[in-house]
Each structure stands twice: as C-alpha cells, then as structure tokens.
C-alpha cells in the first residue's frame, strides 16, 4: 500500500513549454507509447535520471603523475601508439 508521504501532487502546464507539457500532450504520448499517464511520467523521469545523474560511483579523481608514469611504463611499446592522459587531450604526454 502506498503511503501519502510517498506521493506528490502533479500539475500539468496550461501550455507546452521547455519546462512542462499539457495533459493533452501527455495523453498523446501515453497513447503512442502504449502506457498510462502515470507510467509515462515514470518513463520521462527515468530518461532524465539516466541523462543527468552519474551512472557509476564517483572515484577518487584524477590519477597522480607517478601513477600515470607507472601505467605508461606497463603499456607494451608499439610503433605509432600514443598514451594519453585524457580522452579529450589533443597532445600526447
């Protein structure tokens, strides 16, 4: 059984905007997806959560220079292979 504290009040917007939708839009979406309005809200929140929230546990941050040197030493030496410290780095280290 759901307790009252586990529920929230939800109000549709009077017109569609970047911050909300009308009930008519929600009904159309629910119909297209084959779900009810409650499930539609859950789907939308799940989609937003996977896009916005980290999907992994936070680590201790960047590795130290000593750790990077150790990793670089352990990588087999191949011609034309570059070890990068950052996936977005344009310069090799």
mmCIF file of C-alpha atoms in Angstrom:
data_model
loop_
_atom_site.group_PDB
_atom_site.id
_atom_site.type_symbol
_atom_site.label_atom_id
_atom_site.label_comp_id
_atom_site.label_asym_id
_atom_site.label_seq_id
_atom_site.Cartn_x
_atom_site.Cartn_y
_atom_site.Cartn_z
ATOM 1 C CA UNK A 1 0.000 0.000 0.000
ATOM 2 C CA UNK A 2 1.335 3.455 -0.858
ATOM 3 C CA UNK A 3 1.549 5.973 1.950
ATOM 4 C CA UNK A 4 0.553 9.591 1.429
ATOM 5 C CA UNK A 5 4.117 10.765 2.110
ATOM 6 C CA UNK A 6 5.342 8.698 -0.855
ATOM 7 C CA UNK A 7 3.101 10.613 -3.261
ATOM 8 C CA UNK A 8 3.412 14.055 -4.803
ATOM 9 C CA UNK A 9 0.978 16.463 -6.373
ATOM 10 C CA UNK A 10 1.435 16.785 -10.126
ATOM 11 C CA UNK A 11 0.003 19.601 -12.206
ATOM 12 C CA UNK A 12 0.074 19.767 -15.967
ATOM 13 C CA UNK A 13 1.009 23.058 -17.620
ATOM 14 C CA UNK A 14 -1.565 25.277 -19.342
ATOM 15 C CA UNK A 15 0.577 25.181 -22.490
ATOM 16 C CA UNK A 16 3.525 23.112 -23.675
ATOM 17 C CA UNK A 17 6.946 24.596 -22.975
ATOM 18 C CA UNK A 18 10.533 23.579 -22.239
ATOM 19 C CA UNK A 19 9.574 23.075 -18.595
ATOM 20 C CA UNK A 20 6.337 21.129 -18.897
ATOM 21 C CA UNK A 21 3.529 19.782 -21.025
ATOM 22 C CA UNK A 22 -0.243 19.953 -21.144
ATOM 23 C CA UNK A 23 -2.381 16.988 -20.231
ATOM 24 C CA UNK A 24 -3.363 16.665 -23.895
ATOM 25 C CA UNK A 25 0.296 16.227 -24.857
ATOM 26 C CA UNK A 26 0.829 13.714 -22.044
ATOM 27 C CA UNK A 27 -2.209 11.730 -23.181
ATOM 28 C CA UNK A 28 -0.948 11.702 -26.770
ATOM 29 C CA UNK A 29 2.489 10.492 -25.634
ATOM 30 C CA UNK A 30 0.975 7.816 -23.417
ATOM 31 C CA UNK A 31 -1.195 6.593 -26.277
ATOM 32 C CA UNK A 32 1.730 6.438 -28.707
ATOM 33 C CA UNK A 33 3.859 4.553 -26.166
ATOM 34 C CA UNK A 34 1.026 2.269 -25.050
ATOM 35 C CA UNK A 35 1.222 3.226 -21.369
ATOM 36 C CA UNK A 36 -0.937 5.144 -18.914
ATOM 37 C CA UNK A 37 -0.136 8.692 -17.781
ATOM 38 C CA UNK A 38 1.481 7.557 -14.526
ATOM 39 C CA UNK A 39 3.815 5.180 -16.358
ATOM 40 C CA UNK A 40 4.580 7.952 -18.852
ATOM 41 C CA UNK A 41 5.742 10.205 -16.007
ATOM 42 C CA UNK A 42 7.927 7.392 -14.650
ATOM 43 C CA UNK A 43 9.438 6.806 -18.096
ATOM 44 C CA UNK A 44 10.185 10.514 -18.510
ATOM 45 C CA UNK A 45 11.794 10.746 -15.071
ATOM 46 C CA UNK A 46 13.866 7.615 -15.708
ATOM 47 C CA UNK A 47 15.062 9.015 -19.030
ATOM 48 C CA UNK A 48 16.034 12.289 -17.359
ATOM 49 C CA UNK A 49 17.783 10.479 -14.498
ATOM 50 C CA UNK A 50 19.958 8.425 -16.864
ATOM 51 C CA UNK A 51 20.878 11.539 -18.829
ATOM 52 C CA UNK A 52 21.621 13.815 -15.854
ATOM 53 C CA UNK A 53 22.781 11.659 -12.946
ATOM 54 C CA UNK A 54 26.091 9.744 -12.937
ATOM 55 C CA UNK A 55 25.553 6.084 -13.706
ATOM 56 C CA UNK A 56 28.598 4.976 -11.698
ATOM 57 C CA UNK A 57 30.100 5.572 -8.289
ATOM 58 C CA UNK A 58 32.400 8.562 -8.000
ATOM 59 C CA UNK A 59 36.072 7.610 -7.804
ATOM 60 C CA UNK A 60 38.950 9.384 -6.073
ATOM 61 C CA UNK A 61 39.532 11.706 -9.017
ATOM 62 C CA UNK A 62 42.483 12.058 -11.366
ATOM 63 C CA UNK A 63 45.496 9.786 -11.026
ATOM 64 C CA UNK A 64 48.822 11.171 -9.878
ATOM 65 C CA UNK A 65 51.760 11.798 -12.213
ATOM 66 C CA UNK A 66 53.554 8.858 -10.608
ATOM 67 C CA UNK A 67 50.567 6.574 -11.294
ATOM 68 C CA UNK A 68 50.438 7.792 -14.898
ATOM 69 C CA UNK A 69 54.169 7.105 -15.388
ATOM 70 C CA UNK A 70 53.684 3.589 -13.991
ATOM 71 C CA UNK A 71 50.791 2.923 -16.381
ATOM 72 C CA UNK A 72 52.791 4.310 -19.296
ATOM 73 C CA UNK A 73 55.711 2.002 -18.414
ATOM 74 C CA UNK A 74 53.429 -1.036 -18.321
ATOM 75 C CA UNK A 75 51.939 -0.407 -21.787
ATOM 76 C CA UNK A 76 53.648 -2.505 -24.464
ATOM 77 C CA UNK A 77 55.756 -0.429 -26.841
ATOM 78 C CA UNK A 78 54.176 -0.361 -30.290
ATOM 79 C CA UNK A 79 55.051 1.925 -33.133
ATOM 80 C CA UNK A 80 52.589 4.799 -33.617
ATOM 81 C CA UNK A 81 50.782 4.128 -30.326
ATOM 82 C CA UNK A 82 50.247 7.121 -28.046
ATOM 83 C CA UNK A 83 49.283 7.046 -24.370
ATOM 84 C CA UNK A 84 47.013 9.931 -23.443
ATOM 85 C CA UNK A 85 46.210 11.259 -20.025
ATOM 86 C CA UNK A 86 42.759 12.428 -21.078
ATOM 87 C CA UNK A 87 40.355 11.226 -23.726
ATOM 88 C CA UNK A 88 39.881 14.824 -24.817
ATOM 89 C CA UNK A 89 43.554 15.741 -24.776
ATOM 90 C CA UNK A 90 44.974 16.612 -28.200
ATOM 91 C CA UNK A 91 48.583 16.326 -27.096
ATOM 92 C CA UNK A 92 50.309 13.128 -26.048
ATOM 93 C CA UNK A 93 52.212 13.008 -22.801
#
